[in-house]
Coordinates of C-alpha atoms in Angstrom, one line a residue:
Chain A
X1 CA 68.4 27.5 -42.6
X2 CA 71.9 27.2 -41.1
X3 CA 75.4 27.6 -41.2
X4 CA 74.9 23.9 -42.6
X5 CA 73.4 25.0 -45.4
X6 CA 76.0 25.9 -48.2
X7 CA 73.9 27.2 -51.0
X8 CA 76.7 27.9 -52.8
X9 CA 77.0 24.3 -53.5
X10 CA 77.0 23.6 -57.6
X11 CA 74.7 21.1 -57.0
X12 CA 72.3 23.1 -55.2
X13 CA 72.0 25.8 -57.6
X14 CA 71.4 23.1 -60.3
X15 CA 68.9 21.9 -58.5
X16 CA 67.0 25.4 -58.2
X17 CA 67.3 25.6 -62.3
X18 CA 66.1 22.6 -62.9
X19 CA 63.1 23.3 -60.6
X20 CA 62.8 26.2 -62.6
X21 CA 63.3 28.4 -59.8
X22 CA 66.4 30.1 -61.0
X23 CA 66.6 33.5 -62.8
X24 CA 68.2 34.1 -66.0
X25 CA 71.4 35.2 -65.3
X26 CA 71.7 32.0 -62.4
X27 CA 70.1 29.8 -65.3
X28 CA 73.1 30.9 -67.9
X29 CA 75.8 30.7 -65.3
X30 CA 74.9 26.8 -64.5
X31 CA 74.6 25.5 -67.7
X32 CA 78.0 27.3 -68.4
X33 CA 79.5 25.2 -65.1
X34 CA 78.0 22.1 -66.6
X35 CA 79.7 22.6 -70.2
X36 CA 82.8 23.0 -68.4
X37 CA 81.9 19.8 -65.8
X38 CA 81.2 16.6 -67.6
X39 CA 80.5 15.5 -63.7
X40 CA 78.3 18.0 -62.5
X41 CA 76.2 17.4 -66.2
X42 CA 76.0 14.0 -64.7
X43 CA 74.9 14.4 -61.8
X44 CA 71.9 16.8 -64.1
X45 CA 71.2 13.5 -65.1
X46 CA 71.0 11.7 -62.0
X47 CA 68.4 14.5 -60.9
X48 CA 66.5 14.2 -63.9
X49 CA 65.8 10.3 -63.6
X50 CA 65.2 10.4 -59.9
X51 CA 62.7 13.6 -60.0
X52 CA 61.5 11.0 -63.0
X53 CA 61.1 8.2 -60.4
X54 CA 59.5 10.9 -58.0
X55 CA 56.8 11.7 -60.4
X56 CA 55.6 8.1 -60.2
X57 CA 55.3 7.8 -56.4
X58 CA 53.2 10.8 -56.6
X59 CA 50.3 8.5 -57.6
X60 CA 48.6 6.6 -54.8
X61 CA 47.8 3.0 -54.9
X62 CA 44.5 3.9 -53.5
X63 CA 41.7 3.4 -55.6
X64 CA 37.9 5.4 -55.6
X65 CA 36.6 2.4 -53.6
X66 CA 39.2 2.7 -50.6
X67 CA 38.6 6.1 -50.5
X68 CA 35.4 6.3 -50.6
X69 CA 35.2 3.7 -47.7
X70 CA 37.4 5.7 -45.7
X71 CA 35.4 8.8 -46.2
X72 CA 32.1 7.1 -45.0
X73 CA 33.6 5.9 -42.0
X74 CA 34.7 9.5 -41.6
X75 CA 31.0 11.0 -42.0
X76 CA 29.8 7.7 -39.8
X77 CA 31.7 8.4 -36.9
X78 CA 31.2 12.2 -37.0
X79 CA 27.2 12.0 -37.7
X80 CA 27.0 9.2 -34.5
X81 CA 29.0 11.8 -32.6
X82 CA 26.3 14.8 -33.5
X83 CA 23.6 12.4 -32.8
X84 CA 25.1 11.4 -29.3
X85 CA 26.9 14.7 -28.0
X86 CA 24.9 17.3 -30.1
X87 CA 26.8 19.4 -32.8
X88 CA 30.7 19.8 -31.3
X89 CA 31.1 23.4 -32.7
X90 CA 27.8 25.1 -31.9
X91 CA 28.2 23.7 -28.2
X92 CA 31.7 25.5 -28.4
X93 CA 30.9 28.0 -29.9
X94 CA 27.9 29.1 -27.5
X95 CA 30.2 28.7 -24.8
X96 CA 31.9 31.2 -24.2
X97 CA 28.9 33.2 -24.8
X98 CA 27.3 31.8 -22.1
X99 CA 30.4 32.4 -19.9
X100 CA 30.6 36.2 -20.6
X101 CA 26.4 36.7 -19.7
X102 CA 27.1 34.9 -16.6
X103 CA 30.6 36.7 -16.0
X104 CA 28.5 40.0 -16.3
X105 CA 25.6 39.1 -14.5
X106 CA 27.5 37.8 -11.3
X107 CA 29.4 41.0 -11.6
X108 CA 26.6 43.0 -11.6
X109 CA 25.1 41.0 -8.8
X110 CA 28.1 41.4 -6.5
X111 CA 27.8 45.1 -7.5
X112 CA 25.0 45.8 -6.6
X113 CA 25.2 43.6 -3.2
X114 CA 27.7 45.7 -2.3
X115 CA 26.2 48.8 -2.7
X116 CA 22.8 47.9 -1.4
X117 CA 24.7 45.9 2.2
X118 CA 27.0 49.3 2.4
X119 CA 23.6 51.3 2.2
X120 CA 21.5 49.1 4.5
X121 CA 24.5 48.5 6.8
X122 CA 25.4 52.6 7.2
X123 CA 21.8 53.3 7.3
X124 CA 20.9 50.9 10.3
X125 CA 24.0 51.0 12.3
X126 CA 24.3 55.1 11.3
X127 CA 21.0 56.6 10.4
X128 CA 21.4 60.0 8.9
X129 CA 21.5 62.6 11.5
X130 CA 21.6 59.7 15.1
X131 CA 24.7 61.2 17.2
X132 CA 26.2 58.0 19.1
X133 CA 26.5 58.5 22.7
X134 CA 28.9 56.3 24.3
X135 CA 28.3 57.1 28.0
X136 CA 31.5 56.1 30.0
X137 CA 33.5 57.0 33.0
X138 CA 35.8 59.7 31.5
X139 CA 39.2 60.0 32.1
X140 CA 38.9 63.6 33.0
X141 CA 36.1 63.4 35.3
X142 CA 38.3 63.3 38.5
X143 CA 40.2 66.4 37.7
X144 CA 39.1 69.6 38.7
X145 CA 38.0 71.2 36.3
X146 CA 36.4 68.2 34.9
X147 CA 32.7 69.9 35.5
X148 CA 33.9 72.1 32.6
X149 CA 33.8 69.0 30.2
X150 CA 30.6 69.7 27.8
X151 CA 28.8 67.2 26.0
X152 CA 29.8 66.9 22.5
X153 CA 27.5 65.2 20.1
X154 CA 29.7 62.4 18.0
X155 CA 28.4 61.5 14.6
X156 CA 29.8 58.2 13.2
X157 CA 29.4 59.4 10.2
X158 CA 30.1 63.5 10.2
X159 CA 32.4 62.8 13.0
X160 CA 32.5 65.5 15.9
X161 CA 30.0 68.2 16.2
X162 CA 32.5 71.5 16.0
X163 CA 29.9 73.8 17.0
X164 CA 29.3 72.2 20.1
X165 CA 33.1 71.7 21.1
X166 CA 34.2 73.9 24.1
X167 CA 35.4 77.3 23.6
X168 CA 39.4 77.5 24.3
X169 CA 38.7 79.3 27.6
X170 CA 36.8 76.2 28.8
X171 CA 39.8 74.3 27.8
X172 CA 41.8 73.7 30.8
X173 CA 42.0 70.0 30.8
X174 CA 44.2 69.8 27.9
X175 CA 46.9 72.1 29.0
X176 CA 49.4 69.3 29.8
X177 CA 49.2 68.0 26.1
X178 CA 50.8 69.1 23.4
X179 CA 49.2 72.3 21.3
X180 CA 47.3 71.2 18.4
X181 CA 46.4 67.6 20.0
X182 CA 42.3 66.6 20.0
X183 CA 41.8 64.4 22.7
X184 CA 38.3 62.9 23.1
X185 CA 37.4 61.1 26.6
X186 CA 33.8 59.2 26.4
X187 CA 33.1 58.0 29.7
X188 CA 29.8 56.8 31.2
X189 CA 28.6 59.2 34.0
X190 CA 28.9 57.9 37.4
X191 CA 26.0 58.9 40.0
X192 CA 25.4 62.0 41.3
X193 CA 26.6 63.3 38.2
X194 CA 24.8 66.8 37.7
X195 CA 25.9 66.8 34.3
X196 CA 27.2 63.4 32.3
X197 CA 30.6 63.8 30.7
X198 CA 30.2 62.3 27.5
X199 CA 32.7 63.7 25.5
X200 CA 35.6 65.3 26.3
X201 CA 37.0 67.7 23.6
X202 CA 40.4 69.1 24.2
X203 CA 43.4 71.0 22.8
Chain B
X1 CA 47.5 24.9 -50.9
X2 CA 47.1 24.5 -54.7
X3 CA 43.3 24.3 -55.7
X4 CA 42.3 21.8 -58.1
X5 CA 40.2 23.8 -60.9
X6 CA 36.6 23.9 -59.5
X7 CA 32.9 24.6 -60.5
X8 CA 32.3 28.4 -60.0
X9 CA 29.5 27.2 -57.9
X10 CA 31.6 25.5 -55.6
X11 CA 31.8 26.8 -52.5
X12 CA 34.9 27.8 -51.1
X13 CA 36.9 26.1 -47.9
X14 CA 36.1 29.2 -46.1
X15 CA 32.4 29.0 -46.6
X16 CA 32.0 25.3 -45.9
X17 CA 34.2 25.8 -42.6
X18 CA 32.3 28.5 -41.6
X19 CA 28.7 26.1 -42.4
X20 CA 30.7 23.5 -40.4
X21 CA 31.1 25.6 -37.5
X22 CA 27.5 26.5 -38.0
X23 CA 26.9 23.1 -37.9
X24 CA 26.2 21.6 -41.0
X25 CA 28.4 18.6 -41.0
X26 CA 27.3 18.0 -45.0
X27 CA 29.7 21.1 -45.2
X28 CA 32.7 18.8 -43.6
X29 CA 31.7 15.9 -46.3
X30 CA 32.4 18.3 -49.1
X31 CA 36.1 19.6 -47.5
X32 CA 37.2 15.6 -47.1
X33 CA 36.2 15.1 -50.4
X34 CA 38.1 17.6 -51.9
X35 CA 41.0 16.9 -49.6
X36 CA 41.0 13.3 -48.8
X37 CA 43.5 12.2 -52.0
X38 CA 45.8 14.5 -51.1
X39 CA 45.9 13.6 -47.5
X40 CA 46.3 9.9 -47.6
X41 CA 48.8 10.6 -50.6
X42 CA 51.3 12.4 -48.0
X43 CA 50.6 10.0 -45.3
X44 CA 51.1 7.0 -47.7
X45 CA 54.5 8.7 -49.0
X46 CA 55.6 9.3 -45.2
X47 CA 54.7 6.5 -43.8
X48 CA 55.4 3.5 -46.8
X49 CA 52.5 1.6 -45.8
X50 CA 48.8 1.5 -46.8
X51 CA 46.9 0.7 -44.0
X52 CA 49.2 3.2 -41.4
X53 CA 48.0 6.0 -44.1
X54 CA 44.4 4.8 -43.9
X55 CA 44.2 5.4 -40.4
X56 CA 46.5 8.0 -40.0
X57 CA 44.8 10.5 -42.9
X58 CA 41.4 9.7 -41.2
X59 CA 42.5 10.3 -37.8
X60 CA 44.0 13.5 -39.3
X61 CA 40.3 14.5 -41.1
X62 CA 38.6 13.8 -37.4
X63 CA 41.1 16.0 -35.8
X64 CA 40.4 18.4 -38.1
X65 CA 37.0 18.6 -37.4
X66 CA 37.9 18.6 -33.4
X67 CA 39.8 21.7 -33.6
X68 CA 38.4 23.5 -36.7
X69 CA 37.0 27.1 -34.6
X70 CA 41.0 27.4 -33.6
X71 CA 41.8 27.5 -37.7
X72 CA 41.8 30.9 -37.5
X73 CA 42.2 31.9 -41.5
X74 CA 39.6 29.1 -42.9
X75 CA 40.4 29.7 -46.5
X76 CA 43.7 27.9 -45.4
X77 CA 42.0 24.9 -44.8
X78 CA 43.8 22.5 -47.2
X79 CA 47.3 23.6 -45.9
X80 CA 45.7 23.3 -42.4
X81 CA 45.0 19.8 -43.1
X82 CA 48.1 18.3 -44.8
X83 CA 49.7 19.9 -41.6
X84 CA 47.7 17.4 -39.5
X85 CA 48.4 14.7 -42.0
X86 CA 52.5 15.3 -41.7
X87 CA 52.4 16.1 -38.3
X88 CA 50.4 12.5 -37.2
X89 CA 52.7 10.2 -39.8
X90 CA 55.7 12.1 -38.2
X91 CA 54.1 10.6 -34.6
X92 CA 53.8 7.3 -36.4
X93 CA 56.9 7.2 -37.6
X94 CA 58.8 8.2 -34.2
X95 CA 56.3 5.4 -32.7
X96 CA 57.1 2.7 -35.0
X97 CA 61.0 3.2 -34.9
X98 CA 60.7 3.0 -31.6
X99 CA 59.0 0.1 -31.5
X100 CA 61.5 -1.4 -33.9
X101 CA 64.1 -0.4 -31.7
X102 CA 62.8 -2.2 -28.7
X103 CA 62.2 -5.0 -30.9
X104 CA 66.0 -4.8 -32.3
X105 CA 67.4 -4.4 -28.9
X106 CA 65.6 -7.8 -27.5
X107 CA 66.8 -9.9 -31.0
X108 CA 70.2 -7.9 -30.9
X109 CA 71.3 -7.3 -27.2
X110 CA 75.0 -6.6 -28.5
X111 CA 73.1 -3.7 -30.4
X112 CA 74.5 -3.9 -33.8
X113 CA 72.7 -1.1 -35.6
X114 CA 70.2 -2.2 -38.1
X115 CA 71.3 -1.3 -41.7
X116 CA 68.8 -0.5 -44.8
X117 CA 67.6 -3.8 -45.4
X118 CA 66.3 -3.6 -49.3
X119 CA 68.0 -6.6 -50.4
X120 CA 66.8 -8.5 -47.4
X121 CA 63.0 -7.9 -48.4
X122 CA 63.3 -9.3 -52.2
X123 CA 64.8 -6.7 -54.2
X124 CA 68.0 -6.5 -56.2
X125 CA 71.3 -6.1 -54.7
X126 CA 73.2 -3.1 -55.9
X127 CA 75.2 -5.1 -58.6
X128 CA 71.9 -6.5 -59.9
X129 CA 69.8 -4.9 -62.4
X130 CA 66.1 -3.6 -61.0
X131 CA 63.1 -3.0 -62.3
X132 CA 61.0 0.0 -62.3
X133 CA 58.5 -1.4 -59.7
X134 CA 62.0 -3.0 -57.9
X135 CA 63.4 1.2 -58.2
X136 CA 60.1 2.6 -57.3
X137 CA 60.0 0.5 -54.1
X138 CA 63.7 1.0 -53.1
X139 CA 62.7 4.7 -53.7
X140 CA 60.1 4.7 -51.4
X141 CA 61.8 2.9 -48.7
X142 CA 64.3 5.3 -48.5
X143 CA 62.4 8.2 -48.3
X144 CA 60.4 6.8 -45.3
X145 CA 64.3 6.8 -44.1
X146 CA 65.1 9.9 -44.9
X147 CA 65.4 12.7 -41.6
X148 CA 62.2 14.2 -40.7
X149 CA 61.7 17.7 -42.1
X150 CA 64.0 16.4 -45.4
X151 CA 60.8 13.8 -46.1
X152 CA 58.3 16.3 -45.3
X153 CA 59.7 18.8 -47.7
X154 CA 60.5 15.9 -49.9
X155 CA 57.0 14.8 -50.0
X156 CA 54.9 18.0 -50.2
X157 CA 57.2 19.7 -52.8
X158 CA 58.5 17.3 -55.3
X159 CA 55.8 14.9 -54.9
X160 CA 51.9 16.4 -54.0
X161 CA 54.2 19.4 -55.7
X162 CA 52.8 22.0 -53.7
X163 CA 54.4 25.8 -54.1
X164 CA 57.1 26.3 -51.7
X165 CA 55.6 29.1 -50.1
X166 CA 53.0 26.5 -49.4
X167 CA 55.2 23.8 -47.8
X168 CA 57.3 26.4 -45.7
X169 CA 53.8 27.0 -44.3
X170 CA 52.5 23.9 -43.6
X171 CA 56.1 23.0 -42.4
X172 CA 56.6 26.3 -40.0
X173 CA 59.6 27.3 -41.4
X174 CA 61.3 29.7 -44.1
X175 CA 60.8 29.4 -47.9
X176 CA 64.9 28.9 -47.6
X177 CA 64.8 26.1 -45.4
X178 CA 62.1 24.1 -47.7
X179 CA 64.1 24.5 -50.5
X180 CA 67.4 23.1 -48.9
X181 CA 65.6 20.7 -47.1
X182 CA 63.7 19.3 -50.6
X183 CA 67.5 19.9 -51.9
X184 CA 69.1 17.7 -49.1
X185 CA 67.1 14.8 -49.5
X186 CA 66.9 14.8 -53.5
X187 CA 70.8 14.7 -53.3
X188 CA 70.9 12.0 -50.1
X189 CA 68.5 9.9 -52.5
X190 CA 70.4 10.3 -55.6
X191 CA 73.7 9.6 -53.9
X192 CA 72.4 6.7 -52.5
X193 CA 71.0 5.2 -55.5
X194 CA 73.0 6.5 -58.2
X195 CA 73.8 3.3 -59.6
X196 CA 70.2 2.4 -59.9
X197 CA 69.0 5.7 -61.5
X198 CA 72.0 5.5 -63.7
X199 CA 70.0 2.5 -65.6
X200 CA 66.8 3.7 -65.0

């Protein structure tokens, strides 16, 4: 409906009583306006010979035969389909069935990949309790106190040893940086090394 | 839409969609049955020609069966269906004016307009008395003329005389706009041929 649509037309609320879709009080109030309009009475007529006319077209010129033709070509088509393609709505039907289980089962899969890489790859490269001991020159090793440096036992996967980290009086290495700093050298020991600076914990 | 009176026995159109979906296609025989009248009856009314409502109702039954798992309430099956039906003679009817336009456009290059042409094809002139069959045919001609959605209504309400409620459904639109589009194209076709009906 729109603006267009003046139902307050006379004709249109003729219309709705003689489709007998008026109430009462609408049904008394038109048949009132058509007393008093010999033209809208007429046009009652009008409506009454064409919905008349309408009632007529309603009936097909299609007899039992042509219908009954058409409707086995129907079946035809659709049972040579079924034979050729299988039955259309079980095939649908199954499929997204199928999709979800294989959904599911290549999530699961890429699940449990991940987990099972992530515990093979930590466990080879990082075995519980292997300390990984990069020996290289250390930064520190030329200073003189570098002799102090201890070796400190780095676990990729606990991270630094704290137990075996110098004790602050030990720490003289790391007075030039800033308090609270941890600097760790790993350096490879050079020959004649009495004791390889591995790591180099400071503060 | 409205159900003939049936056999208790009968099974309804929701159980035979579901056994069609199951795959019984026996269960589809027995829904084109009940529908099939009905269906070519609209398409005949829309389109004013007997072999475009052949093929367009049973190309409207096989698309039916195509998309039945999206008809999601399957006891609406017969509104469902004369949906399909109105929908393809509406694509019919856009196709074959268009054709005729392209056809008008080559015979007519000035393109005059083409006007109603019912005394052209045989029948009375409007000063001439007609006969029923004569009234009946100009009747039908002009509701093949008639806009769109004013046919539609036209055809489902006052002619397969389906509830309003149903039409507005089968239509997509408000139980209002059926009834002022079936009130539209009552008063367009008694206008037109109030001289005619004034005889009749």
């Amino acid at each position: 409906m729109n603006k267009r649509h003046d139902i307050s037309d006379p004709e249109y609320r003729l219309r709705q009583v003689l489709d007998g879709l008026a109430d009462e009080k609408q049904t008394r109030r038109v048949r009132q306006e058509m007393q008093d309009d010999p033209a809208l009475a007429e046009q009652a007529k009008l409506y009454a010979s064409l919905d008349s006319q309408l009632e007529q077209l309603a009936e097909t010129p299609f007899d039992s035969e042509q219908l009954e033709q058409q409707r086995r070509e129907i079946m035809a088509r659709l049972e040579r389909r079924v034979l050729l393609e299988g039955p259309t709505h079980r095939r649908r039907f199954g499929l997204p069935r199928l999709w979800l289980g294989g959904l599911a089962a290549a999530a699961g899969l890429v699940i449990g990949l991940t987990i099972l890489l992530n515990t093979i790859l930590t466990e080879t490269v990082q075995p519980p309790g292997t300390v990984v001991q990069v020996r290289m020159r250390s930064a520190w090793q030329d200073r003189p106190d570098a002799r102090r440096a201890r070796q400190v036992r780095v676990s990729a996967r606990r991270g630094v040893d704290y137990e075996q980290m110098p004790l602050a009086p030990e720490q003289h290495a790391a007075e030039a940086l800033p308090e609270g700093t941890v600097v760790f050298s790993i350096g490879q020991p050079s020959q004649g090394d009495e004791e390889p600076p591995l790591a180099f914990p400071g503060m | 839409m409205a159900q003939r009176p049936r056999q208790p026995e009968q099974p309804s159109d929701a159980g035979l969609v579901k056994a069609v979906l199951r795959g019984e296609l026996s269960a589809f025989d027995q829904l084109v049955r009940r529908y099939q009248r009905r269906a070519v009856a609209v398409a005949y009314r829309m389109l004013n020609n007997r072999e475009d409502a052949l093929e367009v109702s049973q190309d409207a039954m096989l698309k039916a069966y195509d998309k039945l798992d999206s008809l999601h309430n399957p006891e609406r099956f017969g509104s469902w269906l004369l949906r399909i039906v109105s929908n393809l003679s509406l694509n019919r009817r856009r196709s074959r004016a268009l054709r005729k336009t392209q056809s008008l456009d080559v015979e007519n290059p000035a393109g005059q307009r083409a006007e109603w042409n019912l005394p052209d094809e045989g029948l009375a002139g409007p000063d001439e008395e007609v006969s029923g069959r004569e009234l009946q045919a100009m009747i039908a001609e002009k509701i093949e003329q008639l806009p769109e959605k004013q046919q539609q209504a036209l055809v489902l309400f006052s002619l397969q005389k389906l509830p309003q409620k149903q039409v507005a459904e089968i239509m997509g639109l408000s139980v209002e706009a059926v009834k002022w589009h079936v009130f539209a194209a009552r008063k367009k076709l008694k206008d037109e041929l109030q001289q005619y009906l004034q005889g009749a």
